[in-house]
Short mmCIF file of C-alpha atoms in Angstrom, two decimals:
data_model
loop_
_atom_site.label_atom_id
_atom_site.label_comp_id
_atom_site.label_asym_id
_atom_site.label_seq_id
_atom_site.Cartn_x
_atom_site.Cartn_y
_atom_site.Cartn_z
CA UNK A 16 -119.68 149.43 -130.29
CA UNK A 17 -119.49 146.17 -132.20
CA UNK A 18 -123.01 145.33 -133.15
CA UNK A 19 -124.58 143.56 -135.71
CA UNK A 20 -126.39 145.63 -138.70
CA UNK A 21 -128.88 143.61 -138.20
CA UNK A 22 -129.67 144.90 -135.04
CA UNK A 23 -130.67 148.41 -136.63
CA UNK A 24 -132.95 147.69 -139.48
CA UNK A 25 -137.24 147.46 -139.47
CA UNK A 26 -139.20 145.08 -137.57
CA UNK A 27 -139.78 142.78 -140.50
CA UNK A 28 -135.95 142.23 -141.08
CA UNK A 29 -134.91 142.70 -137.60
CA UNK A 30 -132.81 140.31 -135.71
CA UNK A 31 -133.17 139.86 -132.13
CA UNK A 32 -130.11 140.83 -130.03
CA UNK A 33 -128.19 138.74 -127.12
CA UNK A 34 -128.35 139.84 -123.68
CA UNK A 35 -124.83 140.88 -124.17
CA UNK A 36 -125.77 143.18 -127.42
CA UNK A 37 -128.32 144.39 -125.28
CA UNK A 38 -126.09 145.11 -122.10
CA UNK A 39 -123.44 146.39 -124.63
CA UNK A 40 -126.66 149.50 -125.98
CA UNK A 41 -127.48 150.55 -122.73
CA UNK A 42 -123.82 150.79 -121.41
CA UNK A 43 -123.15 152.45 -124.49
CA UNK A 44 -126.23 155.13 -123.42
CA UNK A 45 -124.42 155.53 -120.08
CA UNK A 46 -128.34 154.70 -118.29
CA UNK A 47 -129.10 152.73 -115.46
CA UNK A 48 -131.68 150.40 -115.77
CA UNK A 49 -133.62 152.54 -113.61
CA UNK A 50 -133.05 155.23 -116.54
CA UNK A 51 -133.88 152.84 -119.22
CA UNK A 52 -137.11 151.58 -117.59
CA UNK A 53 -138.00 155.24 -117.04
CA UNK A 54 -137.53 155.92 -120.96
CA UNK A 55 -139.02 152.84 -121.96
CA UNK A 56 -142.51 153.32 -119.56
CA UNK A 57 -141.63 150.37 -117.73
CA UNK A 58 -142.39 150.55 -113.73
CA UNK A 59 -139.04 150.99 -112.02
CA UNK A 60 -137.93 149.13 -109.00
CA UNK A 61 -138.77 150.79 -106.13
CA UNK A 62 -136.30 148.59 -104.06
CA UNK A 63 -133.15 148.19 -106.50
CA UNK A 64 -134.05 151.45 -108.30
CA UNK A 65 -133.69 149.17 -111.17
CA UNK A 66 -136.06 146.77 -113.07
CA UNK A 67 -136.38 143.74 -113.54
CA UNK A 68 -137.11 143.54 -116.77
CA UNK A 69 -134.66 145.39 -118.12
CA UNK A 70 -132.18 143.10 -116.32
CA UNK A 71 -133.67 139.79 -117.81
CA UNK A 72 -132.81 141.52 -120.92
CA UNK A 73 -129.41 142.13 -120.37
CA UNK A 74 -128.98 138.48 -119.02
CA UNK A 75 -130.13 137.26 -122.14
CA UNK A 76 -133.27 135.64 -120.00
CA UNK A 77 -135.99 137.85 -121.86
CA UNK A 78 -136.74 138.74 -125.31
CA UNK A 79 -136.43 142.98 -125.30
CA UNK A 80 -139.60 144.02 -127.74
CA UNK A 81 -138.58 145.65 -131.19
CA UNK A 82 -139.98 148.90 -130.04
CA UNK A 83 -138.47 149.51 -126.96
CA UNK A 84 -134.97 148.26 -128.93
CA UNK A 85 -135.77 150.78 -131.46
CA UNK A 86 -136.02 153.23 -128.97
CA UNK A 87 -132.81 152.70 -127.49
CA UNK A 88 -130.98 152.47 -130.58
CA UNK A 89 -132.58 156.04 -131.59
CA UNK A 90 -131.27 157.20 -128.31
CA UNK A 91 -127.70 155.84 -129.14
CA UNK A 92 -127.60 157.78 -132.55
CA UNK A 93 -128.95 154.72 -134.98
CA UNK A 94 -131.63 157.11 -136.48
CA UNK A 95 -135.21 155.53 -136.89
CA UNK A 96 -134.81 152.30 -137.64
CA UNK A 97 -138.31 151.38 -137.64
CA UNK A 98 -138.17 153.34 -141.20
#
């Protein structure tokens, strides 16, 4: 993966991915966005068995909360980075 250190430090220093950072996490996690929504408590699409939000964030149209990127970047190995 090529992201930014930025990406995995606390809140206060943080610096908000791109949709293609954020595209690049989750395919690096090998989840749908089914899975990720799932993980994250967000309400799945019942239609695309995706969601919808979890696509704006990969499309760079939505802002993905610090927590729920913390989350995934625990998932992907990064430690806590909310530490």
């Amino acid at each position: 993966m090529t992201l930014r250190k930025e990406l995995f430090v606390p809140a206060y220093r943080w610096t908000q991915p791109t949709g293609d950072e954020v595209h690049e996490l989750i395919d690096y996690l090998g989840m749908t966005e089914h899975e990720v929504a799932l993980l994250l408590g967000l309400k799945p699409s019942k239609v695309s068995r995706g969601n919808s939000t979890v696509s704006r964030w990969k499309m760079g149209k939505g802002r993905i909360p610090y927590a729920a990127w913390a989350l995934l970047a625990h998932k992907a190995g990064y430690g806590c980075i909310w530490v």
